[in-house]
CSV table of C-alpha atoms in Angstrom, one decimal:
chain,number,residue,atom,x,y,z
G,742,MET,CA,0.0,0.0,0.0
G,743,PRO,CA,1.1,3.6,-0.3
G,744,LEU,CA,3.5,4.7,2.5
G,745,LEU,CA,1.1,7.1,4.2
G,746,GLU,CA,-1.8,4.6,4.1
G,747,GLN,CA,-0.1,1.6,5.7
G,748,LEU,CA,-0.5,2.5,9.4
G,749,GLU,CA,-4.2,3.3,9.0
G,750,ALA,CA,-4.8,0.0,7.1
G,751,TRP,CA,-3.0,-1.9,9.8
G,752,CYS,CA,-5.0,-0.3,12.6
G,753,ARG,CA,-8.3,-0.9,10.7
G,754,TRP,CA,-7.4,-4.6,10.4
G,755,TYR,CA,-7.3,-4.9,14.2
G,756,THR,CA,-10.2,-2.6,15.1
G,757,PRO,CA,-12.2,-2.9,17.4
G,758,THR,CA,-10.5,-5.8,19.0
G,759,PHE,CA,-7.2,-4.0,19.7
G,760,GLU,CA,-5.9,-0.4,19.7
G,761,ILE,CA,-2.5,0.1,18.0
G,762,GLU,CA,-0.1,2.9,18.8
G,763,PRO,CA,2.9,3.1,16.5
G,764,LEU,CA,6.3,4.0,18.0
G,765,ARG,CA,7.6,5.6,14.8
G,766,SER,CA,6.4,8.5,12.7
G,767,LYS,CA,3.6,7.9,10.2
G,768,GLN,CA,5.9,9.5,7.6
G,769,ASP,CA,8.2,6.4,7.8
G,770,GLY,CA,5.3,4.2,6.7
G,771,PHE,CA,4.3,1.0,8.4
G,772,PRO,CA,5.6,-2.0,6.5
G,773,ALA,CA,3.8,-4.9,8.2
G,774,SER,CA,2.3,-8.3,7.2
G,775,ASN,CA,0.0,-10.8,8.8
G,776,ARG,CA,-0.4,-14.3,7.2
G,777,SER,CA,-3.0,-16.5,8.9
G,778,TRP,CA,-4.4,-20.0,8.8
G,779,SER,CA,-7.7,-20.8,10.5
G,780,VAL,CA,-9.6,-24.0,11.2
G,781,ASP,CA,-12.2,-25.1,13.7
G,782,GLY,CA,-11.6,-22.6,16.5
G,783,LEU,CA,-7.9,-22.3,16.0
G,784,ALA,CA,-5.9,-19.7,14.1
G,785,VAL,CA,-2.2,-19.4,13.5
G,786,SER,CA,-0.7,-16.1,12.5
G,787,ARG,CA,2.8,-15.1,11.3
G,788,VAL,CA,3.1,-11.3,12.0
G,789,ARG,CA,5.8,-8.9,11.1
G,790,SER,CA,5.5,-5.3,12.2
G,791,PRO,CA,7.4,-2.2,13.2
G,792,PRO,CA,7.6,-1.1,16.8
G,793,THR,CA,4.1,-0.7,18.4
G,794,SER,CA,2.2,-0.7,21.6
G,795,VAL,CA,-0.9,-2.9,21.3
G,796,TRP,CA,-3.6,-2.9,24.0
G,797,ARG,CA,-7.1,-4.1,24.8
G,798,SER,CA,-9.2,-1.8,26.9
G,799,LYS,CA,-12.6,-2.1,28.5
G,800,THR,CA,-14.0,-0.3,25.5
G,801,ASN,CA,-12.4,-2.8,23.1
G,802,ILE,CA,-13.8,-5.7,25.2
G,803,ARG,CA,-17.3,-4.2,25.1
G,804,LYS,CA,-17.1,-3.7,21.3
G,805,SER,CA,-15.5,-7.0,20.6
G,806,PRO,CA,-16.2,-9.4,23.4
G,807,VAL,CA,-14.0,-12.3,22.2
G,808,ASP,CA,-12.1,-14.1,25.0
G,809,HIS,CA,-9.7,-16.3,23.0
G,810,TRP,CA,-6.4,-17.3,24.4
G,811,ALA,CA,-3.4,-15.9,22.5
G,812,ILE,CA,-0.1,-17.8,22.7
G,813,THR,CA,2.6,-15.5,21.2
G,814,LEU,CA,6.2,-16.3,20.3
G,815,SER,CA,8.5,-13.4,19.4
G,816,LYS,CA,11.4,-14.7,17.3
G,817,SER,CA,13.9,-12.0,18.0
G,818,ARG,CA,12.6,-9.3,20.3
G,819,THR,CA,11.7,-8.9,24.0
G,820,SER,CA,8.0,-8.2,24.6
G,821,SER,CA,6.9,-6.0,27.6
G,822,VAL,CA,3.5,-7.4,28.8
G,823,GLU,CA,1.0,-5.8,31.2
G,824,VAL,CA,-2.1,-7.6,32.5
G,825,GLY,CA,-3.8,-6.0,35.5
G,826,ASP,CA,-1.1,-5.5,38.1
G,827,THR,CA,1.2,-8.0,36.4
G,828,SER,CA,4.1,-6.7,34.3
G,829,LEU,CA,6.8,-8.8,32.7
G,830,ASP,CA,9.4,-8.7,30.0
G,831,VAL,CA,9.3,-11.9,27.9
G,832,PRO,CA,12.5,-12.6,26.1
G,833,ALA,CA,12.7,-13.6,22.5
G,834,GLY,CA,12.1,-17.3,21.9
G,835,ALA,CA,9.9,-17.6,25.0
G,836,PRO,CA,6.1,-18.2,24.3
G,837,PHE,CA,3.6,-16.5,26.6
G,838,VAL,CA,-0.1,-17.0,27.1
G,839,LEU,CA,-2.7,-14.2,27.4
G,840,SER,CA,-6.5,-14.1,27.4
G,841,VAL,CA,-8.0,-11.4,25.1
G,842,GLY,CA,-11.0,-11.4,27.4
G,843,GLU,CA,-9.0,-9.2,29.8
G,844,GLU,CA,-7.4,-5.8,29.7
G,845,LEU,CA,-3.9,-6.0,28.5
G,846,ARG,CA,-1.0,-4.2,26.8
G,847,VAL,CA,2.0,-5.5,24.8
G,848,HIS,CA,4.8,-3.1,24.1
G,849,ARG,CA,7.5,-3.8,21.4
G,850,THR,CA,10.2,-1.2,20.9
G,851,GLU,CA,11.8,-2.7,17.8
G,852,ASP,CA,10.7,-4.4,14.5
G,853,ASP,CA,9.2,-7.7,15.5
G,854,ASP,CA,8.6,-11.1,13.8
G,855,ARG,CA,6.2,-13.3,15.8
G,856,LEU,CA,3.9,-16.3,15.7
G,857,VAL,CA,0.5,-16.2,17.4
G,858,LEU,CA,-1.8,-19.1,18.2
G,859,LEU,CA,-5.4,-18.0,18.8
G,860,LEU,CA,-7.5,-20.6,20.6
G,861,SER,CA,-11.3,-20.4,21.0
G,862,ARG,CA,-12.4,-21.1,24.5
G,863,ASP,CA,-15.4,-23.2,23.3
G,864,ARG,CA,-13.2,-25.4,21.1
G,865,PHE,CA,-10.4,-25.8,23.6
G,866,SER,CA,-12.4,-26.0,26.8
G,867,ARG,CA,-10.8,-29.2,27.9
G,868,ILE,CA,-7.5,-27.5,28.5
G,869,ALA,CA,-9.0,-24.2,29.7
G,870,HIS,CA,-7.7,-24.7,33.3
G,871,LEU,CA,-4.2,-25.4,32.0
G,872,LEU,CA,-4.1,-22.2,29.9
G,873,ASP,CA,-5.6,-20.0,32.6
G,874,ALA,CA,-3.0,-21.3,35.1
G,875,VAL,CA,-0.1,-20.0,33.0
G,876,LYS,CA,-1.4,-16.8,31.5
G,877,ALA,CA,0.7,-13.7,31.9
G,878,THR,CA,3.7,-15.8,33.2
G,879,ILE,CA,7.0,-17.0,31.7
G,880,LEU,CA,6.9,-20.7,31.3
G,881,PRO,CA,9.7,-22.9,32.8
G,882,ALA,CA,12.6,-23.0,30.4
G,883,SER,CA,12.3,-26.6,29.2
G,884,GLN,CA,8.5,-26.3,28.7
G,885,GLY,CA,8.8,-22.9,27.0
G,886,ARG,CA,11.5,-24.1,24.6
G,887,PHE,CA,9.6,-27.2,23.7
G,888,LEU,CA,6.4,-25.1,23.0
G,889,ALA,CA,8.4,-22.6,20.9
G,890,ASP,CA,9.9,-25.4,18.8
G,891,TYR,CA,6.5,-26.9,18.2
G,892,MET,CA,5.1,-23.5,17.1
G,893,LEU,CA,7.9,-23.3,14.6
G,894,VAL,CA,7.0,-26.8,13.3
G,895,LEU,CA,3.4,-25.6,12.9
G,896,GLU,CA,4.4,-22.6,10.9
G,897,ARG,CA,6.7,-24.7,8.7
G,898,ASN,CA,4.1,-27.4,7.9
G,899,LEU,CA,0.8,-25.5,7.8
G,900,PRO,CA,1.1,-24.4,4.1
G,901,ASN,CA,1.3,-28.0,3.0
G,902,LEU,CA,-1.3,-29.7,5.2
G,903,SER,CA,-3.5,-32.3,3.5
G,904,ALA,CA,-7.3,-32.2,4.0
G,905,MET,CA,-7.0,-35.2,6.3
G,906,ASP,CA,-4.3,-33.5,8.4
G,907,VAL,CA,-6.5,-30.3,8.6
G,908,ALA,CA,-9.3,-32.3,10.1
G,909,ARG,CA,-7.0,-33.7,12.8
G,910,PHE,CA,-5.1,-30.5,13.3
G,911,PRO,CA,-6.9,-28.9,16.3
G,912,ASN,CA,-6.9,-32.1,18.3
G,913,ALA,CA,-3.2,-32.6,17.7
G,914,VAL,CA,-2.5,-29.0,18.8
G,915,GLU,CA,-4.7,-29.5,21.9
G,916,ALA,CA,-2.8,-32.6,22.9
G,917,MET,CA,0.6,-31.0,22.4
G,918,LEU,CA,-0.3,-27.9,24.4
G,919,ALA,CA,-1.5,-30.0,27.3
G,920,ALA,CA,1.8,-32.0,27.2
G,921,CYS,CA,3.9,-28.8,27.1
G,922,LEU,CA,2.0,-26.9,29.8
G,923,VAL,CA,1.5,-29.6,32.4
G,924,PRO,CA,3.5,-32.8,31.4
G,925,SER,CA,2.1,-36.1,32.6
G,926,ALA,CA,2.5,-39.7,31.4
G,927,ASP,CA,-1.0,-39.7,29.8
G,928,ARG,CA,-0.6,-36.3,28.1
G,929,LEU,CA,2.9,-37.1,26.8
G,930,ASP,CA,1.6,-40.4,25.4
G,931,SER,CA,-1.3,-38.7,23.6
G,932,ALA,CA,1.0,-36.1,22.1
G,933,ARG,CA,3.8,-38.6,21.3
G,934,HIS,CA,3.7,-38.1,17.5
G,935,GLN,CA,3.7,-34.3,17.9
G,936,ILE,CA,6.6,-34.5,20.3
G,937,GLU,CA,8.6,-36.6,17.9
G,938,LEU,CA,8.0,-34.1,15.2
G,939,THR,CA,9.1,-31.3,17.4
G,940,LEU,CA,12.3,-33.1,18.5
G,941,MET,CA,13.1,-33.8,14.8
G,942,GLU,CA,12.6,-30.1,14.0
G,943,ARG,CA,15.0,-29.2,16.9
G,944,VAL,CA,17.6,-31.6,15.4
G,945,ARG,CA,17.1,-30.2,11.9
G,946,GLN,CA,17.7,-26.6,13.1
G,947,ALA,CA,20.8,-27.6,15.0
G,948,VAL,CA,22.3,-29.5,12.0
G,949,ARG,CA,21.5,-26.6,9.7
G,950,ARG,CA,23.2,-24.1,12.0
G,951,ASN,CA,26.4,-26.3,12.3
G,952,LEU,CA,26.4,-27.8,8.8
G,953,ARG,CA,30.0,-26.5,8.1
G,954,SER,CA,31.4,-27.3,11.5
G,955,PRO,CA,33.8,-30.2,11.6
G,956,SER,CA,32.8,-30.8,15.3
G,957,LEU,CA,29.2,-31.6,14.3
G,958,GLY,CA,28.4,-35.0,15.6
G,959,PRO,CA,26.2,-36.8,18.1
G,960,ASP,CA,27.8,-35.1,21.2
G,961,LYS,CA,27.3,-31.6,19.8
G,962,LEU,CA,23.8,-32.4,18.7
G,963,CYS,CA,22.9,-33.7,22.2
G,964,ARG,CA,24.2,-30.4,23.7
G,965,GLU,CA,22.5,-28.1,21.2
G,966,THR,CA,19.1,-29.9,21.3
G,967,ALA,CA,19.1,-30.7,25.1
G,968,MET,CA,18.6,-34.4,24.4
G,969,SER,CA,20.3,-37.5,25.8
G,970,ARG,CA,22.2,-39.7,23.4
G,971,SER,CA,19.6,-42.4,23.6
G,972,GLN,CA,16.8,-39.9,22.9
G,973,LEU,CA,18.8,-38.5,19.9
G,974,TYR,CA,19.3,-41.9,18.4
G,975,ARG,CA,15.6,-42.7,18.9
G,976,VAL,CA,14.6,-39.5,17.1
G,977,LEU,CA,17.0,-40.3,14.2
G,978,GLU,CA,16.5,-44.0,14.0
G,979,SER,CA,14.4,-43.8,10.9
G,980,GLU,CA,17.1,-41.6,9.3
G,981,GLY,CA,19.8,-44.2,9.8
G,982,GLY,CA,21.4,-42.5,12.9
G,983,ALA,CA,23.0,-39.2,13.6
G,984,ALA,CA,26.0,-39.5,11.4
G,985,HIS,CA,24.0,-40.6,8.4
G,986,TYR,CA,21.5,-37.8,8.8
G,987,ILE,CA,24.2,-35.2,9.1
G,988,GLN,CA,25.9,-36.5,5.9
G,989,ARG,CA,22.6,-36.5,4.0
G,990,ARG,CA,22.0,-32.9,5.0
G,991,ARG,CA,25.5,-32.0,3.9
G,992,LEU,CA,25.0,-33.8,0.6
G,993,SER,CA,21.7,-32.0,0.1
G,994,GLU,CA,23.4,-28.6,0.7
G,995,SER,CA,26.1,-29.5,-1.8
G,996,PHE,CA,23.5,-30.4,-4.4
G,997,SER,CA,21.9,-27.0,-4.0
G,998,ILE,CA,25.3,-25.3,-4.3
G,999,LEU,CA,26.1,-27.2,-7.5
G,1000,CYS,CA,22.7,-26.3,-9.0
G,1001,ASP,CA,23.6,-22.6,-8.6
G,1002,ALA,CA,25.2,-21.6,-11.9
G,1003,SER,CA,26.7,-18.5,-10.3
G,1004,ASN,CA,28.7,-20.5,-7.8
G,1005,THR,CA,32.1,-21.2,-9.4
G,1006,HIS,CA,33.9,-22.7,-6.3
G,1007,PRO,CA,35.8,-25.9,-7.2
G,1008,ILE,CA,34.1,-29.1,-6.2
G,1009,ALA,CA,37.0,-30.0,-3.9
G,1010,ARG,CA,36.5,-26.7,-2.1
G,1011,ILE,CA,32.7,-27.3,-1.7
G,1012,ALA,CA,33.5,-30.8,-0.3
G,1013,GLU,CA,36.0,-29.3,2.2
G,1014,ALA,CA,33.6,-26.6,3.3
G,1015,LEU,CA,31.0,-29.3,4.1
G,1016,CYS,CA,33.5,-31.3,6.1
G,1017,PHE,CA,34.1,-34.2,3.7
G,1018,ALA,CA,37.5,-35.8,4.1
G,1019,ASP,CA,38.5,-35.3,0.4
G,1020,ALA,CA,36.9,-34.8,-3.0
G,1021,SER,CA,36.9,-38.5,-3.9
G,1022,SER,CA,35.0,-39.6,-0.8
G,1023,PHE,CA,32.6,-36.7,-1.4
G,1024,THR,CA,32.0,-37.8,-5.0
G,1025,ARG,CA,31.3,-41.4,-3.9
G,1026,ALA,CA,28.8,-40.4,-1.3
G,1027,PHE,CA,27.2,-37.9,-3.7
G,1028,ARG,CA,26.7,-40.5,-6.4
G,1029,GLN,CA,25.3,-43.0,-3.9
G,1030,GLU,CA,22.8,-40.5,-2.7
G,1031,PHE,CA,21.7,-38.9,-5.9
G,1032,GLY,CA,22.7,-41.3,-8.7
G,1033,MET,CA,24.7,-38.5,-10.3
G,1034,THR,CA,28.2,-37.2,-9.8
G,1035,PRO,CA,28.9,-33.6,-8.7
G,1036,ARG,CA,30.4,-32.8,-12.1
G,1037,GLN,CA,27.2,-34.0,-13.9
G,1038,VAL,CA,25.0,-31.8,-11.7
G,1039,ARG,CA,27.2,-28.7,-12.2
G,1040,ALA,CA,27.3,-29.4,-16.0
G,1041,ALA,CA,23.5,-29.7,-16.2
G,1042,SER,CA,23.1,-26.4,-14.3
G,1043,LEU,CA,25.6,-24.5,-16.5
G,1044,ALA,CA,23.7,-25.9,-19.6
G,1045,GLY,CA,20.5,-24.3,-18.2
G,1046,GLN,CA,19.0,-27.7,-17.3
G,1047,ALA,CA,17.4,-28.7,-14.0
G,1048,PRO,CA,19.3,-31.6,-12.6
G,1049,MET,CA,17.0,-34.4,-11.4
G,1050,ALA,CA,18.4,-36.6,-8.7
G,1051,ALA,CA,17.7,-40.2,-9.2
G,1052,LYS,CA,17.6,-40.8,-5.5
G,1053,THR,CA,16.9,-38.5,-2.6
G,1054,GLY,CA,16.6,-40.8,0.3
G,1055,GLY,CA,13.8,-40.6,2.9
G,1056,GLY,CA,12.8,-38.2,5.5
G,1057,GLY,CA,15.2,-35.3,5.1
G,1058,ASP,CA,13.7,-31.9,5.6
G,1059,LEU,CA,10.1,-33.1,5.2
G,1060,LEU,CA,8.3,-34.1,8.3
G,1061,HIS,CA,6.1,-36.9,7.0
G,1062,GLY,CA,2.7,-37.5,8.5
G,1063,PHE,CA,2.5,-34.1,10.2
């Protein structure tokens, strides 16, 4: 939208549920976006916005008497939260629960990128007492991190949900929230599949961050994902183990690099950067994984063709059965 119309449009989107106060001049524009998915009493939103103060007053509550729970995860910024007499600064990466049926204010002094789950009280009445018990608090570190990882899994997989998955989606989220907020044997068992997906996402992120690190291995993965060695092997059992998974991710990265016609690094240098012992062992592993040599992939890319791997393995970056 035109620069001077952006803020007004953003405020209009949230009226009358919330009031929005920008913390920058209107002349600077308000480049913001909100991408949302909604199904059966559950909405998931990815929001990017400049610094703002957002509040819900008694007037807002009278005009728009919704009382959903909102679970928010700011990816990189601290959020200052006020609910009644409670004030807290929630660090980036820590999800927090609020009820929009109450007066509240959330203050963000920098550009923010966040995920928000909106839960209808009618649809999620079975876990109402769990959500009310933790609203306007900072969750214990282990539970908060696990819930944050799960929210990232949701965002990553939502665009590709099948119709069958969509029908099961709210129940799966409900089970996982219960397991995160108040863990128990029964709740952990009911959310077992969601937990496995979340742990796999945690591993995937750790491997991606350390893909070019020679020290990447089971011990480092255990430290970075806060898992025991037995838990890590259980998560990666279907991938052939930690070492096999790491190698496949490195091979996948090398395939992407070789498909980039603008990348002119020698193949030996690419192999070294991705921690392969030498070019010949890299070529053998590459051919076994994709049914083509690195030189064939690069040649196809330079010729303007799209290389088609004959073999891509299983699992990888896709979380099957989400």
